[in-house]
Coordinates of C-alpha atoms and ligand atoms in Angstrom, one line a residue:
M1 CA -72.4 -57.4 -16.9
T2 CA -70.6 -59.5 -19.2
I3 CA -69.4 -63.1 -18.3
S4 CA -66.8 -63.9 -21.6
A5 CA -67.2 -68.0 -20.8
K6 CA -67.6 -68.2 -24.0
A7 CA -65.3 -65.4 -25.7
T8 CA -63.5 -66.3 -28.3
P9 CA -59.3 -65.8 -27.4
Q10 CA -56.8 -63.1 -29.5
T11 CA -53.7 -63.8 -29.0
L12 CA -51.4 -61.3 -28.7
G13 CA -47.6 -62.2 -28.7
D14 CA -47.6 -66.1 -27.3
S15 CA -50.7 -65.4 -24.5
I16 CA -54.4 -64.9 -24.8
V17 CA -56.4 -62.1 -24.2
A18 CA -60.3 -62.8 -24.0
H19 CA -61.7 -59.9 -22.3
P20 CA -60.6 -56.0 -22.1
L21 CA -60.0 -57.3 -18.1
D22 CA -57.4 -59.8 -17.9
P23 CA -54.5 -58.6 -16.9
L24 CA -51.2 -57.5 -19.0
T25 CA -49.7 -60.8 -20.3
A26 CA -46.3 -60.8 -20.0
E27 CA -45.8 -60.5 -23.7
E28 CA -47.5 -56.6 -23.2
I29 CA -45.6 -55.6 -20.2
A30 CA -43.0 -56.5 -22.0
K31 CA -44.2 -54.9 -24.8
A32 CA -45.7 -51.7 -23.1
S33 CA -41.9 -51.2 -21.6
A34 CA -40.3 -51.3 -24.7
I35 CA -42.3 -48.7 -26.3
L36 CA -42.0 -46.5 -24.0
K37 CA -37.9 -47.0 -23.9
M38 CA -37.7 -45.9 -27.5
E39 CA -40.1 -43.4 -27.9
R40 CA -39.3 -41.2 -24.6
R41 CA -35.5 -42.9 -25.1
L42 CA -35.5 -43.4 -21.9
G43 CA -32.1 -44.6 -20.3
P44 CA -30.5 -47.3 -17.8
R45 CA -31.1 -44.7 -15.3
V46 CA -35.1 -44.8 -15.0
R47 CA -36.6 -47.6 -12.9
F48 CA -40.3 -48.9 -13.9
E49 CA -42.4 -48.6 -11.0
T50 CA -46.0 -49.7 -12.4
V51 CA -46.6 -51.4 -16.2
V52 CA -50.6 -52.6 -15.3
L53 CA -53.3 -52.7 -17.7
R54 CA -55.2 -49.7 -17.5
E55 CA -58.4 -51.0 -17.4
S56 CA -61.4 -49.5 -19.9
E57 CA -64.0 -47.5 -18.9
K58 CA -66.7 -48.8 -16.8
A59 CA -69.2 -49.1 -19.6
E60 CA -66.8 -50.4 -22.6
V61 CA -66.2 -53.4 -20.0
N62 CA -70.5 -54.0 -19.2
G63 CA -71.0 -53.6 -22.9
F64 CA -68.2 -56.2 -23.9
R65 CA -69.7 -59.0 -25.7
A66 CA -67.4 -62.5 -26.5
G67 CA -65.7 -62.2 -29.4
D68 CA -65.7 -58.2 -29.3
A69 CA -61.9 -56.7 -30.3
V70 CA -60.1 -56.2 -27.2
R71 CA -58.5 -52.6 -27.0
R72 CA -55.6 -52.8 -24.7
E73 CA -53.5 -50.1 -22.4
A74 CA -51.1 -50.0 -20.3
F75 CA -50.5 -47.2 -17.6
L76 CA -46.8 -46.9 -16.1
V77 CA -45.1 -45.6 -13.5
V78 CA -41.3 -44.4 -14.0
L79 CA -38.7 -42.7 -11.7
D80 CA -35.9 -40.9 -13.4
N81 CA -32.9 -41.9 -10.3
D82 CA -30.4 -38.9 -11.9
E83 CA -33.3 -35.9 -12.2
A84 CA -35.4 -37.9 -9.6
A85 CA -38.3 -37.2 -11.6
T86 CA -41.9 -39.5 -11.7
Y87 CA -43.9 -40.1 -14.9
E88 CA -46.7 -41.1 -16.0
A89 CA -47.7 -42.9 -19.4
V90 CA -50.2 -44.7 -20.9
V91 CA -49.2 -46.7 -24.1
A92 CA -52.0 -48.3 -26.1
L93 CA -50.8 -51.7 -27.0
D94 CA -52.8 -52.3 -30.9
T95 CA -51.0 -49.1 -32.1
G96 CA -47.8 -49.4 -30.2
Q97 CA -47.9 -45.7 -29.2
V98 CA -47.2 -43.7 -26.4
V99 CA -51.3 -41.7 -26.2
S100 CA -49.8 -39.5 -23.0
W101 CA -46.9 -39.0 -21.0
K102 CA -46.6 -37.2 -17.9
H103 CA -44.4 -35.4 -14.9
V104 CA -46.1 -36.0 -11.7
P105 CA -44.4 -33.2 -9.6
G106 CA -43.3 -33.8 -5.8
V107 CA -44.7 -37.8 -5.4
Q108 CA -41.9 -40.9 -4.1
P109 CA -43.4 -43.9 -6.3
R110 CA -43.0 -46.7 -4.1
V111 CA -40.0 -48.7 -2.8
M112 CA -39.0 -51.2 -5.2
F113 CA -37.3 -54.7 -4.9
D114 CA -34.5 -53.8 -7.0
E115 CA -33.8 -51.0 -4.7
F116 CA -34.1 -53.3 -1.5
V117 CA -31.3 -55.5 -3.0
E118 CA -29.6 -52.3 -3.9
C119 CA -30.0 -51.1 -0.7
E120 CA -29.3 -54.0 0.9
A121 CA -25.9 -54.1 -0.7
A122 CA -25.1 -50.3 -0.3
V123 CA -25.7 -50.8 4.0
R124 CA -23.4 -53.6 4.4
A125 CA -20.5 -51.9 2.2
D126 CA -20.5 -48.4 4.0
S127 CA -17.9 -47.9 6.2
R128 CA -19.6 -45.8 9.2
F129 CA -22.3 -49.1 8.9
Q130 CA -19.3 -51.6 9.5
E131 CA -17.5 -49.7 12.3
A132 CA -21.0 -49.2 13.7
I133 CA -21.9 -53.1 13.8
K134 CA -18.3 -53.9 14.6
K135 CA -18.6 -51.4 18.0
R136 CA -21.2 -54.5 18.8
G137 CA -18.9 -57.1 18.3
I138 CA -20.6 -58.3 14.4
T139 CA -17.1 -58.4 12.2
D140 CA -18.9 -60.0 8.9
P141 CA -21.1 -57.1 7.1
S142 CA -22.0 -60.0 4.9
L143 CA -24.6 -61.8 7.4
V144 CA -26.1 -58.8 8.6
M145 CA -29.9 -58.4 7.5
V146 CA -30.8 -55.2 6.2
D147 CA -34.5 -54.0 6.3
P148 CA -35.2 -50.6 4.6
W149 CA -38.5 -49.4 6.0
S150 CA -40.4 -46.9 4.0
A151 CA -39.2 -43.4 5.3
G152 CA -42.4 -41.2 6.0
N153 CA -42.6 -37.9 6.4
F154 CA -41.9 -35.9 9.1
G155 CA -41.0 -32.6 8.2
F156 CA -37.3 -32.6 8.3
D157 CA -36.1 -29.8 6.1
D158 CA -33.1 -32.1 5.7
E159 CA -35.4 -34.9 3.6
E160 CA -37.2 -32.5 1.7
G161 CA -37.7 -33.9 -1.9
K162 CA -35.0 -37.1 -1.1
R163 CA -36.3 -40.4 -2.2
L164 CA -35.1 -41.8 1.4
V165 CA -35.5 -45.3 3.1
L166 CA -34.5 -46.0 6.6
C167 CA -32.4 -49.5 6.9
R168 CA -33.3 -51.8 10.5
N169 CA -30.8 -53.9 10.7
F170 CA -30.5 -57.5 12.1
A171 CA -27.3 -59.8 13.2
R172 CA -27.1 -63.7 11.8
S173 CA -25.2 -66.0 12.3
S174 CA -25.3 -68.2 9.0
P175 CA -28.6 -67.2 6.4
N176 CA -30.1 -69.9 7.7
D177 CA -31.2 -68.5 11.0
N178 CA -34.1 -66.3 12.2
G179 CA -33.3 -62.8 10.4
Y180 CA -35.4 -61.3 13.4
A181 CA -34.2 -62.6 16.8
R182 CA -31.2 -60.1 17.0
P183 CA -32.2 -56.7 16.2
I184 CA -29.1 -54.6 16.0
E185 CA -30.5 -52.1 18.0
G186 CA -29.6 -48.5 17.6
V187 CA -28.4 -48.3 14.3
T188 CA -30.2 -47.0 12.0
A189 CA -28.7 -45.8 8.2
V190 CA -30.3 -43.8 6.2
V191 CA -30.4 -44.1 2.3
D192 CA -31.3 -42.1 -0.9
L193 CA -32.5 -44.1 -3.0
N194 CA -31.8 -42.3 -6.2
S195 CA -28.1 -41.9 -5.7
M196 CA -28.1 -45.8 -3.7
E197 CA -26.0 -44.0 -0.9
V198 CA -25.9 -44.0 2.6
I199 CA -26.4 -40.8 3.9
R200 CA -26.0 -41.1 7.6
V201 CA -26.1 -43.7 10.0
D202 CA -28.0 -43.1 13.2
D203 CA -26.5 -44.7 16.2
Y204 CA -28.6 -44.3 19.3
G205 CA -26.3 -46.2 21.6
L206 CA -25.5 -49.8 22.8
V207 CA -27.7 -51.9 23.6
P208 CA -26.7 -56.2 23.5
L209 CA -27.7 -58.3 21.2
P210 CA -30.6 -60.8 22.6
P211 CA -29.4 -64.3 23.2
D212 CA -31.7 -66.8 21.7
D213 CA -31.6 -67.8 18.6
G214 CA -35.6 -68.2 17.3
N215 CA -34.8 -70.2 15.1
Y216 CA -38.2 -72.4 13.8
A217 CA -36.9 -74.0 10.3
A218 CA -38.1 -77.8 10.1
E219 CA -34.2 -78.5 10.7
F220 CA -34.1 -76.7 14.3
V221 CA -36.9 -78.7 15.3
D222 CA -35.4 -81.1 17.2
K223 CA -38.8 -83.7 17.8
F224 CA -42.4 -83.4 15.7
R225 CA -45.4 -84.1 17.4
D226 CA -46.0 -88.0 16.3
D227 CA -49.5 -88.5 16.5
L228 CA -51.3 -86.3 13.3
K229 CA -52.9 -88.9 10.6
P230 CA -53.4 -88.4 7.3
L231 CA -56.3 -86.3 6.3
D232 CA -56.9 -86.6 2.5
I233 CA -58.6 -84.3 0.6
T234 CA -60.2 -85.6 -2.5
Q235 CA -62.7 -84.9 -5.4
P236 CA -62.5 -87.6 -7.8
D237 CA -64.5 -85.9 -9.8
G238 CA -62.3 -82.8 -10.3
P239 CA -63.5 -79.6 -8.5
S240 CA -67.4 -78.1 -9.5
F241 CA -66.4 -74.9 -11.0
R242 CA -65.3 -73.7 -14.5
V243 CA -62.5 -72.0 -15.6
D244 CA -61.6 -70.3 -19.3
G245 CA -58.5 -67.5 -18.7
W246 CA -59.4 -65.0 -15.7
S247 CA -63.4 -65.9 -15.6
V248 CA -64.9 -68.3 -13.1
E249 CA -68.2 -70.0 -12.9
W250 CA -69.0 -72.0 -9.5
Q251 CA -72.4 -72.6 -8.0
K252 CA -74.1 -69.7 -9.8
W253 CA -71.3 -67.1 -8.9
H254 CA -69.6 -65.7 -12.2
L255 CA -66.4 -63.7 -11.6
R256 CA -63.1 -63.3 -13.6
V257 CA -59.9 -63.0 -11.4
G258 CA -57.6 -59.9 -11.6
F259 CA -53.7 -59.3 -10.3
T260 CA -51.7 -56.1 -9.5
P261 CA -48.8 -55.1 -8.5
R262 CA -49.6 -52.5 -5.9
E263 CA -53.7 -54.4 -4.8
G264 CA -52.2 -58.3 -5.1
L265 CA -55.2 -60.0 -6.0
V266 CA -58.5 -58.6 -8.0
I267 CA -61.8 -60.0 -8.1
H268 CA -64.2 -58.4 -10.9
T269 CA -67.4 -58.3 -12.0
V270 CA -69.0 -60.8 -9.5
G271 CA -72.9 -61.9 -10.1
Y272 CA -74.9 -64.7 -8.9
E273 CA -77.1 -66.1 -11.3
D274 CA -80.9 -65.9 -10.3
Q275 CA -84.0 -66.4 -12.1
G276 CA -82.5 -66.8 -15.4
R277 CA -79.7 -63.9 -16.0
V278 CA -76.6 -63.0 -13.9
R279 CA -77.4 -60.9 -11.3
P280 CA -74.2 -57.9 -10.4
V281 CA -73.0 -57.4 -6.5
L282 CA -69.5 -56.1 -7.2
Y283 CA -67.9 -54.3 -10.6
R284 CA -64.3 -54.6 -8.7
A285 CA -62.9 -55.4 -5.2
A286 CA -59.3 -55.3 -4.6
L287 CA -57.2 -54.1 -1.4
S288 CA -56.9 -50.7 -1.5
D289 CA -54.2 -49.9 0.4
M290 CA -52.9 -50.5 4.3
V291 CA -50.5 -49.2 6.8
V292 CA -48.9 -50.8 9.9
P293 CA -48.3 -47.7 12.9
Y294 CA -46.3 -48.7 15.6
G295 CA -46.8 -47.5 19.3
D296 CA -43.0 -46.8 20.3
P297 CA -42.2 -43.3 20.8
G298 CA -37.9 -44.0 21.0
K299 CA -35.4 -43.5 18.7
D300 CA -36.3 -43.7 15.3
H301 CA -39.1 -46.0 16.3
Y302 CA -41.7 -43.4 16.3
R303 CA -40.8 -43.4 12.6
K304 CA -41.8 -47.1 12.0
N305 CA -45.3 -47.8 9.6
A306 CA -45.4 -49.5 6.5
F307 CA -48.3 -49.1 3.6
D308 CA -47.6 -52.4 2.1
A309 CA -49.7 -52.2 -0.5
G310 CA -49.0 -48.2 -1.4
E311 CA -45.5 -48.2 -0.5
Y312 CA -43.9 -51.5 -1.2
G313 CA -46.1 -53.4 -3.8
I314 CA -48.1 -56.1 -2.1
G315 CA -48.9 -57.9 -5.3
S316 CA -45.4 -57.8 -6.6
L317 CA -44.0 -59.2 -3.0
T318 CA -46.6 -62.1 -3.7
N319 CA -45.6 -65.8 -2.9
S320 CA -45.6 -69.1 -5.3
L321 CA -48.1 -70.7 -3.3
T322 CA -47.2 -75.1 -3.2
L323 CA -49.5 -77.9 -3.6
G324 CA -50.1 -79.9 -0.2
C325 CA -48.3 -76.7 1.9
D326 CA -49.6 -73.8 1.6
C327 CA -53.5 -75.1 -0.5
L328 CA -55.0 -78.7 -0.5
G329 CA -56.9 -80.4 -2.4
E330 CA -58.0 -79.7 -6.0
I331 CA -56.5 -76.4 -6.7
Y332 CA -56.6 -74.3 -9.6
Y333 CA -53.4 -71.7 -10.1
F334 CA -53.7 -68.5 -11.1
D335 CA -50.1 -67.0 -12.5
A336 CA -49.3 -63.4 -11.9
A337 CA -47.3 -61.3 -14.6
L338 CA -45.2 -58.0 -13.3
N339 CA -43.0 -55.7 -14.2
T340 CA -39.3 -55.6 -13.3
G341 CA -37.7 -52.3 -12.4
N342 CA -35.6 -52.6 -15.9
G343 CA -40.0 -53.5 -17.4
E344 CA -39.0 -57.0 -18.2
A345 CA -41.7 -59.2 -17.5
F346 CA -41.7 -62.1 -15.0
T347 CA -44.2 -64.3 -13.8
I348 CA -44.7 -65.6 -10.3
P349 CA -46.3 -69.1 -11.3
N350 CA -49.4 -70.2 -8.2
A351 CA -49.9 -66.6 -7.5
V352 CA -53.5 -67.3 -6.4
C353 CA -54.9 -70.2 -5.5
M354 CA -58.8 -71.4 -6.1
H355 CA -60.2 -74.6 -4.7
E356 CA -63.3 -75.5 -3.3
E357 CA -63.9 -76.1 0.2
D358 CA -67.0 -78.3 2.8
Y359 CA -67.8 -75.6 5.5
G360 CA -69.9 -77.6 7.6
I361 CA -73.5 -77.7 7.6
L362 CA -75.7 -74.9 5.1
W363 CA -78.5 -75.2 6.9
K364 CA -80.6 -78.1 9.3
H365 CA -84.0 -78.5 10.8
T366 CA -85.3 -81.8 12.9
D367 CA -89.0 -82.3 12.9
W368 CA -89.1 -84.6 16.5
R369 CA -92.5 -85.6 15.6
I370 CA -91.8 -87.2 12.4
G371 CA -88.4 -88.0 13.0
K372 CA -87.0 -86.2 10.1
T373 CA -84.1 -84.5 9.5
E374 CA -83.3 -82.4 6.7
V375 CA -79.6 -80.8 6.2
R376 CA -77.5 -79.9 3.5
R377 CA -73.7 -79.1 3.2
S378 CA -72.0 -75.9 2.6
R379 CA -69.3 -75.3 0.4
R380 CA -67.3 -72.5 -0.5
L381 CA -65.1 -71.1 -3.1
V382 CA -62.0 -70.2 -1.7
I383 CA -59.6 -67.5 -4.4
S384 CA -56.1 -66.6 -2.2
S385 CA -52.8 -64.8 -2.4
V386 CA -50.1 -64.8 0.3
A387 CA -47.8 -62.1 0.6
T388 CA -44.6 -61.3 2.2
V389 CA -43.8 -58.4 3.0
G390 CA -40.7 -57.9 5.8
N391 CA -40.9 -60.0 8.5
Y392 CA -45.2 -59.9 7.7
E393 CA -47.2 -62.7 6.0
Y394 CA -50.4 -61.4 4.6
G395 CA -53.3 -64.1 3.3
F396 CA -56.2 -62.5 1.6
F397 CA -59.1 -64.6 1.2
W398 CA -61.9 -64.4 -0.4
Y399 CA -64.7 -67.0 0.1
F400 CA -67.9 -67.3 -2.2
Y401 CA -70.9 -69.3 -0.3
Q402 CA -73.4 -71.0 -1.7
D403 CA -75.9 -68.6 -0.3
G404 CA -74.4 -65.3 -2.0
T405 CA -72.8 -64.2 1.0
I406 CA -68.9 -63.0 0.2
Q407 CA -66.2 -62.6 2.5
M408 CA -62.8 -61.4 2.8
E409 CA -60.7 -62.9 5.3
I410 CA -57.1 -61.7 6.1
K411 CA -54.6 -64.5 7.6
L412 CA -51.7 -62.7 9.3
T413 CA -48.3 -64.2 10.2
G414 CA -45.1 -64.6 10.0
I415 CA -42.5 -62.7 12.3
I416 CA -43.2 -59.8 14.6
N417 CA -41.0 -56.8 14.3
T418 CA -38.5 -57.1 17.4
A419 CA -36.2 -54.3 19.1
A420 CA -33.7 -55.6 21.4
V421 CA -33.8 -54.0 25.3
E422 CA -31.5 -54.4 28.2
E423 CA -31.1 -57.7 30.4
G424 CA -34.2 -56.9 32.8
E425 CA -36.0 -54.1 31.3
I426 CA -39.7 -54.2 30.8
P427 CA -41.2 -52.0 28.5
K428 CA -43.7 -50.2 28.1
Y429 CA -44.5 -50.1 24.4
G430 CA -44.2 -53.6 24.3
T431 CA -43.6 -56.8 25.2
I432 CA -41.0 -59.2 26.1
V433 CA -41.7 -62.5 23.8
A434 CA -37.7 -63.8 24.2
P435 CA -34.9 -62.9 26.8
Q436 CA -34.0 -59.1 25.9
L437 CA -36.7 -59.2 23.0
N438 CA -39.0 -56.2 22.8
A439 CA -41.9 -56.6 20.3
H440 CA -43.9 -53.2 20.0
I441 CA -47.4 -52.6 20.1
H442 CA -48.7 -52.0 16.5
Q443 CA -51.8 -52.1 14.2
H444 CA -52.7 -53.6 11.0
F445 CA -55.2 -51.1 9.1
F446 CA -56.6 -52.5 5.8
N447 CA -58.8 -50.6 3.6
F448 CA -60.7 -52.4 0.7
R449 CA -62.3 -50.6 -2.1
M450 CA -65.4 -52.3 -3.3
D451 CA -67.1 -50.9 -6.4
M452 CA -70.3 -52.3 -5.6
C453 CA -73.9 -52.9 -8.4
V454 CA -76.2 -54.5 -6.8
D455 CA -78.4 -55.0 -9.2
G456 CA -76.9 -52.3 -11.1
D457 CA -75.7 -49.0 -10.4
N458 CA -77.8 -47.2 -8.9
N459 CA -76.7 -47.9 -5.2
S460 CA -77.4 -46.2 -1.9
V461 CA -75.9 -46.8 0.8
Y462 CA -78.2 -47.2 4.6
E463 CA -76.4 -47.8 7.8
V464 CA -79.0 -49.9 10.0
N465 CA -78.8 -49.3 14.1
T466 CA -80.7 -51.6 16.1
V467 CA -83.1 -49.6 18.6
A468 CA -84.5 -49.7 22.0
A469 CA -87.6 -48.4 22.3
P470 CA -88.5 -46.4 25.1
P471 CA -90.7 -47.2 27.8
G472 CA -94.2 -45.8 27.2
P473 CA -97.8 -46.6 25.4
D474 CA -95.9 -48.4 22.5
N475 CA -93.8 -50.4 24.3
P476 CA -96.3 -51.0 27.9
H477 CA -93.8 -54.4 28.2
N478 CA -89.8 -52.7 28.3
N479 CA -89.1 -55.5 25.8
A480 CA -89.6 -53.6 22.5
F481 CA -86.8 -53.4 20.1
Y482 CA -86.2 -52.6 16.6
A483 CA -83.6 -52.1 13.2
E484 CA -83.6 -48.6 12.6
K485 CA -82.4 -47.7 8.7
T486 CA -80.7 -44.1 8.0
L487 CA -79.8 -42.6 4.4
L488 CA -76.2 -41.9 4.1
S489 CA -77.2 -39.5 1.3
T490 CA -73.7 -38.0 1.4
E491 CA -70.2 -38.2 1.4
H492 CA -69.5 -36.7 4.8
E493 CA -72.8 -38.5 6.0
A494 CA -71.3 -41.8 5.3
Q495 CA -67.8 -41.5 7.1
R496 CA -69.0 -43.9 10.1
V497 CA -67.3 -46.1 12.4
V498 CA -68.6 -49.8 13.7
D499 CA -70.8 -50.0 16.7
P500 CA -71.1 -53.6 17.6
M501 CA -73.2 -52.7 20.8
S502 CA -76.3 -51.1 18.3
G503 CA -75.6 -54.5 15.8
R504 CA -74.5 -51.4 13.3
Y505 CA -74.4 -52.7 9.4
W506 CA -74.4 -50.6 6.2
V507 CA -77.0 -52.2 3.3
V508 CA -76.3 -51.3 -0.2
S509 CA -79.7 -51.4 -1.9
N510 CA -81.0 -50.7 -5.1
A511 CA -84.6 -49.2 -4.7
S512 CA -85.3 -49.5 -8.9
T513 CA -85.5 -53.7 -8.9
P514 CA -87.5 -54.3 -5.8
N515 CA -88.2 -57.9 -4.5
A516 CA -90.8 -60.2 -4.4
L517 CA -92.4 -58.8 -1.2
G518 CA -91.2 -55.1 -2.4
Q519 CA -88.6 -54.4 -0.6
P520 CA -85.3 -52.9 -2.1
V521 CA -82.7 -55.2 -3.5
S522 CA -79.4 -55.7 -0.8
Y523 CA -76.5 -56.6 -0.1
K524 CA -75.2 -55.6 3.6
L525 CA -71.5 -54.8 4.5
M526 CA -71.3 -57.2 7.6
P527 CA -68.2 -56.0 10.4
G528 CA -65.8 -58.2 12.2
E529 CA -63.6 -57.3 14.3
N530 CA -62.0 -53.7 14.0
I531 CA -60.6 -50.9 16.4
L532 CA -59.6 -47.5 15.5
P533 CA -56.2 -45.7 15.4
F534 CA -54.2 -44.9 19.0
A535 CA -52.0 -42.5 17.4
H536 CA -53.1 -38.8 18.3
P537 CA -54.7 -36.6 16.0
E538 CA -51.9 -34.9 15.1
A539 CA -49.2 -37.8 14.5
S540 CA -47.6 -37.5 10.8
I541 CA -49.2 -41.5 10.5
I542 CA -52.9 -40.3 10.9
K543 CA -52.1 -37.1 7.8
R544 CA -50.7 -39.8 6.1
A545 CA -53.5 -42.8 6.6
G546 CA -56.7 -40.7 7.0
F547 CA -58.5 -43.8 5.7
M548 CA -58.1 -45.1 9.2
T549 CA -60.4 -42.7 10.8
K550 CA -63.2 -43.9 9.4
H551 CA -64.6 -47.6 8.7
L552 CA -66.7 -46.9 6.4
W553 CA -66.7 -44.6 3.5
V554 CA -68.6 -44.2 0.0
T555 CA -67.8 -42.4 -2.8
P556 CA -69.5 -41.7 -5.8
Y557 CA -67.6 -44.0 -8.6
Q558 CA -64.6 -42.0 -10.6
R559 CA -62.2 -44.1 -12.6
D560 CA -59.0 -43.2 -10.8
E561 CA -60.1 -43.1 -7.2
I562 CA -59.2 -46.5 -6.9
S563 CA -56.6 -45.6 -3.2
A564 CA -57.1 -45.0 0.0
T565 CA -53.7 -43.1 0.5
G566 CA -54.0 -41.6 -3.0
P567 CA -51.8 -42.7 -5.8
Y568 CA -48.2 -42.1 -4.1
P569 CA -48.2 -42.4 -0.3
N570 CA -44.4 -43.3 -0.3
Q571 CA -43.2 -40.5 1.5
H572 CA -46.5 -38.1 1.1
P573 CA -47.0 -35.4 4.1
G574 CA -50.6 -36.0 3.9
G575 CA -54.4 -35.4 3.0
A576 CA -54.5 -37.5 -0.4
G577 CA -56.9 -41.0 -1.0
L578 CA -60.3 -41.3 1.0
P579 CA -59.5 -37.6 2.8
E580 CA -59.0 -35.5 -1.0
Y581 CA -61.5 -37.3 -2.5
T582 CA -64.6 -36.7 -0.2
K583 CA -63.7 -33.0 0.6
D584 CA -66.3 -31.7 -1.4
N585 CA -68.8 -33.7 0.0
R586 CA -70.4 -34.9 -3.2
N587 CA -73.9 -37.1 -3.3
V588 CA -74.1 -40.8 -2.8
E589 CA -77.2 -41.6 -3.0
N590 CA -78.8 -43.9 -5.8
T591 CA -75.7 -43.1 -8.3
D592 CA -72.7 -46.0 -8.4
V593 CA -71.4 -46.0 -5.3
V594 CA -68.1 -47.2 -4.4
V595 CA -67.8 -48.8 -0.4
W596 CA -64.4 -48.6 1.2
Y597 CA -64.0 -50.7 3.8
T598 CA -61.1 -50.0 6.8
L599 CA -60.7 -53.4 8.6
G600 CA -57.8 -52.2 12.0
Y601 CA -56.1 -55.5 13.3
H602 CA -54.8 -54.4 17.0
H603 CA -52.0 -56.0 17.9
V604 CA -50.4 -56.3 21.6
P605 CA -47.8 -58.9 20.8
C606 CA -47.5 -62.5 23.1
P607 CA -44.7 -65.0 23.4
E608 CA -46.8 -66.9 21.7
D609 CA -46.3 -64.7 18.6
W610 CA -42.5 -65.7 19.0
P611 CA -40.6 -66.9 16.9
I612 CA -43.6 -67.1 14.1
S613 CA -46.7 -66.2 14.9
P614 CA -49.8 -68.7 14.4
V615 CA -52.2 -67.5 11.9
A616 CA -54.7 -63.8 13.1
Y617 CA -57.4 -63.8 11.5
C618 CA -59.8 -60.5 10.6
G619 CA -62.0 -59.6 7.8
F620 CA -65.4 -58.9 7.1
S621 CA -68.6 -59.8 4.8
L622 CA -71.0 -59.1 2.2
K623 CA -74.4 -60.8 2.8
P624 CA -77.6 -60.7 0.7
V625 CA -80.2 -59.1 2.7
G626 CA -83.3 -59.1 0.4
F627 CA -81.5 -59.7 -2.7
F628 CA -82.9 -62.6 -3.2
D629 CA -86.3 -63.2 -2.6
T630 CA -86.2 -66.2 -0.4
N631 CA -83.5 -68.8 1.2
P632 CA -81.9 -69.3 -2.0
V633 CA -80.3 -72.2 -1.3
L634 CA -82.9 -74.5 -0.8
D635 CA -82.1 -76.2 -4.2
V636 CA -78.7 -77.4 -2.7
P637 CA -79.4 -81.6 -2.8
P638 CA -78.8 -83.4 0.4
N639 CA -75.0 -84.6 0.4
D640 CA -74.4 -88.0 -1.3
Q641 CA -72.5 -89.5 1.7
C642 CA -75.4 -88.7 4.1
D643 CA -76.8 -91.6 6.3
P644 CA -80.0 -91.9 5.2
S645 CA -81.4 -93.1 8.6
C646 CA -80.9 -88.8 9.1
H647 CA -83.8 -88.3 7.3
G648 CA -85.5 -90.8 9.3
Ligands
CU701 CU1 -49.0 -58.0 14.0

């Protein structure tokens, strides 16, 4: 593990590159695109889906020392709209050369932001669409909100090979309206994104617009509650973390922050300082993909599911965060440099927020015999970003605790997706959340890829279940129960689901560096709330998002196995990603393992979700179990503000 806090920075363009894992700078993005445009003579009909850092081989990263020359390569994906063809390229930024150029047949890159904008304009201008909305009393198409949905893959011959989106539409009386309050039920425009033409407008029949406007913005609230007193978070001496470029040190933690347009926030090279060295835990962690399958079988609602990372690029949809609103206190922000559709760079200022939070008590004990209490306060480092994907907001919060715990918490908010129903209709596959407004039942599945390195690369994964001992001579009082550890030695053995009733968790262990008690040093993956998909195994979405069917997957590290859904989930027929990676049932014992955790959040909507959902939470933790020899936070000092009487 390399920590580059004292690296001598290298200048590339106007920005500083100090480490091989630093995300591409805006200058590097523009340069990579310019090189590719020139070398491959790319015309104006070519869109840039991806311009990202091609991360160096792990050995090169681990061997990197501060001040070493940093080799930089960009990975690009472009779509030629005229040829309907996708190409991958690698550009060496140091030499200015295209080092690889490859046509990738039969795939669709994700839907790009520029395409959203152009697509909305094309739908509004289409005469068949204007006719369909006129039937519903809507005369101004410029006020219609057009939401392009990825088309999925349902094996329809006329869709084969076409780059399609399904546009679902909503009526507004002003641009400030809640766009999701009045679905134009039953009208779907199907758009070919290569030609940017509306190829048809489906009309499933008239349903009236729901009556209420569902407005929630401050200007629509008549009276705010008036009993909130100020709550200020101040750190007069500043925060306790140190930042150098993308490198962060805080309370024995060493890590790097990264960012990509597809995954959003990435955490690299996480280690914890212990016994005079930085002990590695995680080489790389990020959301690998996610999908939101909906449960309504009617009209074209059965096609509603969105791979928000793989199909839309959740990183490129990240919010620019605001101090005092999104984040309170002493905040450090990272900006994200990303590519536009024409390969230029743009920056999302304040894309990643980092700060410290008081997190209640860390540990405590009162010895009543001597009237003495020892208590310490817990603090956590929070590194987060929030993305807006159509109607929904997703916050991704990585927490680092002083005791070695790492936690991922997802915050789900925003506006639920809606459909209109006839007055008095009680829908089976949804909930009425406002008059004539139906919110369909759905699920949010996330998969996090965690390239583990618990005290080094030679790791093994075990499942731990707690077992009740059977009655008998060993258990004469019938009280016995114990934790049973089972090695998961192959990819197929390591495809597992949660079992809260057995207290199930999984541990990633390194037997080559036992702790002082002789136990293999380990981290456990502690699941939180979880669920499995309800779609039938034959459903298109189960084939396309096979990762949902297991909560745990383990693979041996392969540089290009990055996404649970494979590199091109958009309109993919299925089978890619984890099901394909694990086909050969490779060994995952005592090797460099990647742990993939699937997390399902089940959403049966309720009226309180409307017109905007208060944050719902879900997540998981990585906790040290025998990684340390003892409680690692005995050295956290008592709080300055602690009343002396507390200590007896
Ligand atoms: Cu939901």
